[in-house]
Short mmCIF file of N, CA and C in Angstrom, two decimals:
data_model
loop_
_atom_site.label_atom_id
_atom_site.label_comp_id
_atom_site.label_asym_id
_atom_site.label_seq_id
_atom_site.Cartn_x
_atom_site.Cartn_y
_atom_site.Cartn_z
N MET A 21 17.95 -5.58 -9.56
CA MET A 21 17.99 -4.54 -8.54
C MET A 21 17.02 -5.15 -7.34
N LEU A 22 17.90 -4.85 -5.99
CA LEU A 22 17.07 -5.71 -4.76
C LEU A 22 16.78 -4.42 -3.85
N ILE A 23 15.68 -4.09 -3.49
CA ILE A 23 15.20 -3.36 -2.05
C ILE A 23 15.00 -3.78 -1.35
N THR A 24 15.46 -3.60 -0.36
CA THR A 24 14.93 -3.99 1.16
C THR A 24 15.61 -2.92 1.91
N ALA A 25 14.82 -2.38 3.16
CA ALA A 25 15.14 -1.62 4.13
C ALA A 25 14.37 -1.94 5.57
N PRO A 26 14.93 -1.64 6.52
CA PRO A 26 14.52 -1.56 7.85
C PRO A 26 13.48 -1.01 8.26
N SER A 27 13.08 0.23 7.74
CA SER A 27 11.80 1.18 8.20
C SER A 27 10.58 0.18 8.29
N PRO A 28 10.04 0.20 9.41
CA PRO A 28 8.65 -0.11 9.46
C PRO A 28 7.40 0.25 8.38
N ALA A 29 7.55 1.47 8.20
CA ALA A 29 6.71 1.92 7.32
C ALA A 29 6.95 0.98 5.78
N PHE A 30 8.02 0.71 5.65
CA PHE A 30 8.39 0.22 4.14
C PHE A 30 7.79 -1.23 4.07
N ASN A 31 8.30 -1.55 5.84
CA ASN A 31 7.78 -3.04 5.68
C ASN A 31 6.82 -3.96 5.71
N SER A 32 5.73 -3.10 5.78
CA SER A 32 4.50 -3.04 6.07
C SER A 32 3.30 -2.72 4.84
N PRO A 33 3.41 -3.02 3.91
CA PRO A 33 2.71 -2.35 2.83
C PRO A 33 1.21 -2.44 3.11
N PRO A 34 0.85 -1.07 2.70
CA PRO A 34 -0.88 -1.13 2.93
C PRO A 34 -1.68 -1.80 2.46
N SER A 35 -2.81 -2.58 2.60
CA SER A 35 -3.42 -3.11 1.72
C SER A 35 -4.28 -2.01 0.53
N VAL A 36 -4.60 -2.51 -0.46
CA VAL A 36 -5.24 -1.71 -1.31
C VAL A 36 -6.65 -0.83 -0.92
N ASN A 37 -7.32 -2.07 0.31
CA ASN A 37 -8.47 -1.28 1.22
C ASN A 37 -8.03 -0.41 2.02
N HIS A 38 -6.75 0.00 2.07
CA HIS A 38 -6.46 1.02 3.08
C HIS A 38 -5.47 2.14 2.55
N TYR A 39 -5.15 1.88 1.22
CA TYR A 39 -4.34 2.71 0.43
C TYR A 39 -5.26 3.63 -0.15
N TRP A 40 -6.69 3.50 -0.61
CA TRP A 40 -7.09 4.71 -1.07
C TRP A 40 -8.34 5.14 0.10
N LEU A 41 -8.77 6.39 0.30
CA LEU A 41 -9.83 6.78 0.90
C LEU A 41 -10.70 7.59 0.27
N GLY A 42 -12.02 8.16 0.75
CA GLY A 42 -12.96 8.34 0.04
C GLY A 42 -13.88 8.01 -0.56
N SER A 43 -15.00 8.36 -0.82
CA SER A 43 -15.83 7.86 -1.64
C SER A 43 -16.64 8.68 -3.05
N GLY A 44 -17.21 7.65 -3.52
CA GLY A 44 -17.56 8.16 -4.97
C GLY A 44 -16.40 8.58 -6.12
N TRP A 45 -16.74 9.92 -6.50
CA TRP A 45 -15.41 10.25 -7.18
C TRP A 45 -13.89 10.84 -6.68
N ASN A 46 -14.48 11.20 -5.01
CA ASN A 46 -13.45 11.68 -4.56
C ASN A 46 -12.39 10.74 -4.06
N ARG A 47 -11.68 10.05 -4.50
CA ARG A 47 -10.53 9.21 -3.90
C ARG A 47 -9.30 10.08 -3.95
N TYR A 48 -8.45 9.45 -2.85
CA TYR A 48 -7.22 10.21 -2.64
C TYR A 48 -6.29 9.08 -1.89
N VAL A 49 -4.93 8.99 -1.71
CA VAL A 49 -4.04 8.06 -1.19
C VAL A 49 -3.95 8.56 0.58
N SER A 50 -4.03 7.41 1.12
CA SER A 50 -4.22 7.63 2.54
C SER A 50 -2.87 8.06 3.09
N LYS A 51 -2.65 8.60 4.41
CA LYS A 51 -1.46 8.98 4.93
C LYS A 51 -0.50 8.01 5.13
N ARG A 52 -1.19 6.58 5.38
CA ARG A 52 -0.20 5.39 5.43
C ARG A 52 0.20 5.28 4.12
N GLY A 53 -0.79 5.41 3.25
CA GLY A 53 -0.29 5.02 2.04
C GLY A 53 1.05 6.08 1.24
N VAL A 54 0.85 7.33 1.66
CA VAL A 54 1.96 8.17 1.23
C VAL A 54 3.11 7.77 2.07
N GLU A 55 3.10 7.69 3.35
CA GLU A 55 4.26 7.27 3.92
C GLU A 55 5.04 5.77 3.49
N PHE A 56 4.49 5.03 2.90
CA PHE A 56 4.80 3.78 2.65
C PHE A 56 5.46 4.25 1.24
N LYS A 57 4.72 4.98 0.02
CA LYS A 57 5.40 5.23 -1.06
C LYS A 57 6.81 5.81 -0.92
N ARG A 58 6.70 6.85 0.24
CA ARG A 58 8.01 7.72 0.82
C ARG A 58 9.01 6.74 1.08
N ALA A 59 8.67 6.09 1.65
CA ALA A 59 9.83 4.99 2.43
C ALA A 59 10.27 4.14 1.23
N LEU A 60 9.51 3.53 0.24
CA LEU A 60 10.04 2.62 -0.56
C LEU A 60 10.82 3.35 -1.61
N ALA A 61 10.49 4.74 -1.81
CA ALA A 61 11.02 5.46 -3.00
C ALA A 61 12.46 5.71 -2.07
N LEU A 62 12.54 6.15 -0.94
CA LEU A 62 14.01 6.45 -0.09
C LEU A 62 15.08 4.99 -0.22
N SER A 63 14.52 3.95 -0.01
CA SER A 63 15.00 2.58 -0.22
C SER A 63 15.62 2.44 -1.29
N ALA A 64 14.60 2.76 -2.38
CA ALA A 64 15.05 2.04 -4.18
C ALA A 64 16.23 3.23 -4.19
N LYS A 65 16.18 4.75 -3.96
CA LYS A 65 17.26 5.10 -4.29
C LYS A 65 18.55 5.20 -3.65
N ALA A 66 18.35 4.67 -2.22
CA ALA A 66 19.68 4.32 -1.54
C ALA A 66 19.96 3.24 -2.18
N SER A 67 19.33 2.16 -3.19
CA SER A 67 19.82 1.28 -3.58
C SER A 67 20.57 1.59 -5.14
N ASN A 68 20.53 2.84 -5.50
CA ASN A 68 20.82 3.29 -6.53
C ASN A 68 20.35 2.99 -7.95
N ILE A 69 18.91 2.56 -7.46
CA ILE A 69 17.98 2.20 -8.64
C ILE A 69 17.30 3.74 -9.52
N THR A 70 17.66 3.28 -10.85
CA THR A 70 17.22 4.22 -11.83
C THR A 70 15.97 3.75 -12.84
N PRO A 71 14.93 4.56 -12.90
CA PRO A 71 14.02 3.92 -14.16
C PRO A 71 14.99 3.56 -15.49
N THR A 72 13.78 2.75 -15.82
CA THR A 72 14.40 1.98 -16.67
C THR A 72 13.14 2.41 -17.79
N GLU A 73 13.15 2.07 -19.19
CA GLU A 73 12.19 2.22 -19.97
C GLU A 73 11.81 0.83 -20.97
N LYS A 74 12.62 -0.21 -20.48
CA LYS A 74 12.30 -1.43 -20.60
C LYS A 74 11.23 -2.26 -20.17
N GLN A 75 10.73 -2.96 -20.39
CA GLN A 75 9.75 -4.03 -19.53
C GLN A 75 10.56 -4.59 -18.58
N VAL A 76 9.89 -4.75 -17.49
CA VAL A 76 10.67 -5.42 -16.35
C VAL A 76 9.45 -6.49 -15.66
N CYS A 77 10.36 -7.38 -14.85
CA CYS A 77 9.72 -8.57 -13.89
C CYS A 77 9.82 -8.25 -12.47
N LEU A 78 8.66 -8.13 -11.92
CA LEU A 78 8.64 -7.82 -10.23
C LEU A 78 8.90 -8.98 -9.38
N SER A 79 9.50 -9.25 -8.42
CA SER A 79 9.37 -9.98 -7.50
C SER A 79 9.17 -9.61 -6.17
N VAL A 80 7.95 -10.26 -5.51
CA VAL A 80 8.14 -9.38 -4.05
C VAL A 80 7.73 -10.41 -3.46
N VAL A 81 8.62 -10.57 -2.20
CA VAL A 81 8.20 -11.71 -1.16
C VAL A 81 8.35 -10.68 0.06
N TRP A 82 7.10 -11.06 0.61
CA TRP A 82 6.55 -10.51 1.78
C TRP A 82 6.65 -11.32 3.27
N HIS A 83 7.52 -10.83 4.13
CA HIS A 83 7.51 -11.68 5.34
C HIS A 83 6.78 -11.20 6.54
N LYS A 84 5.67 -11.62 6.70
CA LYS A 84 4.83 -11.17 7.87
C LYS A 84 4.71 -11.89 9.31
N LYS A 85 4.69 -11.22 10.20
CA LYS A 85 5.02 -11.99 11.56
C LYS A 85 3.50 -12.20 12.26
N ASP A 86 2.35 -11.95 11.47
CA ASP A 86 1.54 -12.12 12.14
C ASP A 86 0.56 -13.50 11.72
N ASN A 87 -0.53 -13.74 12.06
CA ASN A 87 -1.30 -14.88 11.77
C ASN A 87 -2.61 -14.38 11.08
N ARG A 88 -2.96 -12.81 10.64
CA ARG A 88 -3.87 -12.36 10.19
C ARG A 88 -4.20 -12.85 8.87
N ARG A 89 -5.35 -13.22 8.68
CA ARG A 89 -5.57 -13.38 6.87
C ARG A 89 -5.73 -12.30 6.02
N ARG A 90 -4.65 -12.23 5.19
CA ARG A 90 -4.46 -11.43 4.17
C ARG A 90 -4.54 -11.62 2.99
N ASP A 91 -5.05 -11.08 1.92
CA ASP A 91 -5.13 -11.18 0.43
C ASP A 91 -3.67 -10.57 -0.10
N ILE A 92 -3.20 -11.79 -0.57
CA ILE A 92 -1.52 -11.40 -1.11
C ILE A 92 -1.78 -10.28 -2.34
N ASP A 93 -2.75 -10.42 -2.94
CA ASP A 93 -3.20 -9.19 -4.22
C ASP A 93 -3.08 -7.92 -3.70
N ASN A 94 -3.56 -7.67 -2.49
CA ASN A 94 -4.02 -6.44 -1.96
C ASN A 94 -2.77 -5.34 -1.67
N ILE A 95 -1.73 -6.21 -1.46
CA ILE A 95 -0.58 -5.51 -1.21
C ILE A 95 -0.02 -5.13 -2.64
N LEU A 96 0.10 -5.25 -3.75
CA LEU A 96 0.82 -4.86 -4.92
C LEU A 96 0.35 -3.46 -5.62
N LYS A 97 -0.82 -3.05 -5.50
CA LYS A 97 -0.94 -1.82 -5.78
C LYS A 97 -0.14 -0.33 -5.31
N PRO A 98 0.10 -0.78 -4.09
CA PRO A 98 0.77 0.58 -3.53
C PRO A 98 2.51 0.40 -3.72
N ILE A 99 3.00 -0.93 -3.80
CA ILE A 99 4.15 -1.34 -4.25
C ILE A 99 4.32 -0.81 -5.84
N LEU A 100 3.40 -1.05 -6.65
CA LEU A 100 3.45 -0.68 -8.07
C LEU A 100 3.42 0.80 -8.26
N ASP A 101 2.78 1.39 -7.47
CA ASP A 101 2.63 2.82 -7.61
C ASP A 101 3.84 3.63 -7.03
N ALA A 102 4.31 2.88 -5.85
CA ALA A 102 5.62 3.51 -5.13
C ALA A 102 6.68 3.67 -6.33
N LEU A 103 6.71 2.50 -7.40
CA LEU A 103 8.13 2.52 -8.10
C LEU A 103 8.03 3.23 -9.47
N ASN A 104 6.53 3.98 -9.64
CA ASN A 104 6.65 4.51 -10.63
C ASN A 104 7.75 5.95 -10.73
N GLY A 105 8.37 5.93 -11.97
CA GLY A 105 9.23 7.16 -11.71
C GLY A 105 10.32 6.66 -11.23
N ILE A 106 10.81 5.38 -10.30
CA ILE A 106 11.96 5.19 -9.49
C ILE A 106 12.51 4.16 -9.91
N ALA A 107 11.72 2.88 -10.35
CA ALA A 107 12.17 1.68 -11.26
C ALA A 107 11.77 1.69 -12.54
N TYR A 108 10.76 2.31 -12.79
CA TYR A 108 10.02 2.15 -14.04
C TYR A 108 9.53 3.38 -14.23
N PHE A 109 9.13 3.93 -15.28
CA PHE A 109 8.22 5.23 -15.43
C PHE A 109 7.10 5.01 -15.46
N ASP A 110 6.54 3.59 -15.96
CA ASP A 110 5.06 3.34 -15.49
C ASP A 110 4.68 2.11 -15.19
N ASP A 111 3.56 1.75 -13.95
CA ASP A 111 3.83 0.45 -13.91
C ASP A 111 3.14 -0.31 -15.01
N SER A 112 2.88 -0.01 -16.14
CA SER A 112 2.43 -0.61 -17.37
C SER A 112 3.45 -1.51 -17.73
N GLN A 113 4.74 -0.87 -17.31
CA GLN A 113 5.87 -1.82 -17.75
C GLN A 113 6.10 -3.12 -17.17
N VAL A 114 5.68 -3.45 -16.28
CA VAL A 114 5.78 -4.56 -15.47
C VAL A 114 4.52 -5.64 -16.30
N SER A 115 5.68 -6.89 -16.68
CA SER A 115 5.29 -7.39 -17.70
C SER A 115 5.09 -8.83 -17.11
N GLU A 116 5.79 -9.04 -16.16
CA GLU A 116 6.06 -10.22 -15.30
C GLU A 116 5.76 -9.97 -13.93
N LEU A 117 5.29 -10.68 -13.16
CA LEU A 117 4.93 -10.45 -11.26
C LEU A 117 4.74 -11.74 -10.79
N PHE A 118 5.97 -11.71 -9.58
CA PHE A 118 5.82 -12.55 -8.95
C PHE A 118 5.37 -12.61 -7.37
N VAL A 119 4.62 -12.81 -6.77
CA VAL A 119 4.31 -12.46 -5.02
C VAL A 119 4.37 -13.66 -4.72
N LYS A 120 5.13 -13.63 -3.14
CA LYS A 120 4.92 -14.74 -2.23
C LYS A 120 5.19 -13.88 -0.84
N LYS A 121 4.06 -14.64 -0.13
CA LYS A 121 4.05 -14.24 1.30
C LYS A 121 4.33 -15.43 2.25
N GLU A 122 5.07 -15.27 3.32
CA GLU A 122 5.78 -15.87 4.32
C GLU A 122 5.67 -15.82 5.82
N GLN A 123 5.34 -16.45 6.60
CA GLN A 123 5.67 -16.17 8.10
C GLN A 123 7.17 -16.18 8.11
N GLY A 124 7.17 -14.84 9.34
CA GLY A 124 8.78 -14.28 9.42
C GLY A 124 8.51 -14.05 10.85
N ALA A 125 9.87 -13.91 11.44
CA ALA A 125 10.06 -13.15 12.50
C ALA A 125 9.57 -11.87 13.03
N GLN A 126 9.79 -11.02 11.84
CA GLN A 126 9.33 -9.72 11.63
C GLN A 126 9.03 -9.52 10.33
N GLU A 127 8.23 -8.19 10.14
CA GLU A 127 7.75 -7.74 9.10
C GLU A 127 9.14 -7.50 7.88
N SER A 128 9.15 -7.86 6.96
CA SER A 128 9.92 -7.42 6.15
C SER A 128 9.38 -7.34 4.69
N LEU A 129 10.06 -6.91 3.62
CA LEU A 129 9.71 -6.78 2.22
C LEU A 129 10.80 -6.85 1.46
N GLU A 130 10.97 -7.70 0.69
CA GLU A 130 11.84 -7.65 -0.54
C GLU A 130 11.45 -7.56 -1.76
N ILE A 131 12.19 -6.84 -2.73
CA ILE A 131 11.57 -6.35 -4.11
C ILE A 131 12.63 -6.53 -4.87
N THR A 132 12.57 -7.45 -6.15
CA THR A 132 13.53 -7.78 -6.84
C THR A 132 13.01 -7.09 -8.03
N ILE A 133 13.71 -6.52 -8.98
CA ILE A 133 13.21 -5.73 -10.22
C ILE A 133 14.42 -6.20 -11.31
N LYS A 134 13.83 -6.80 -12.28
CA LYS A 134 14.70 -7.32 -13.64
C LYS A 134 14.50 -6.83 -14.69
N GLU A 135 15.18 -6.05 -15.45
CA GLU A 135 14.79 -5.81 -16.86
C GLU A 135 14.79 -6.95 -17.79
N ILE A 136 13.52 -7.32 -18.72
CA ILE A 136 13.20 -8.15 -19.57
C ILE A 136 13.97 -7.82 -20.96
N GLN A 137 14.76 -8.54 -21.29
CA GLN A 137 15.32 -8.27 -22.70
C GLN A 137 14.69 -8.50 -24.05
#
């Protein structure tokens, strides 16, 4: 199952530092986080993805167009959360995870999900 989309909200995932807002015990998903989750959900549904009960391998390739330093692991939580109930029932089903960050002419995000037998 491959998910790609031209939506700017989908192509540029928020880092975990901008995904959660609030302080102390009062934490909530930011507006940008909500928009990203919605865009990713729409792209996944357009790809006819349905939730699986099996363990999955998730592969993420993030093409970024600028030279800003960003930690690759900070984009994972928004992606994993957005796919809950869409590609799998819970992100605890992700048993394998591959992430790659590349320079590109434009921002894009490719997500491949494979069931593990």
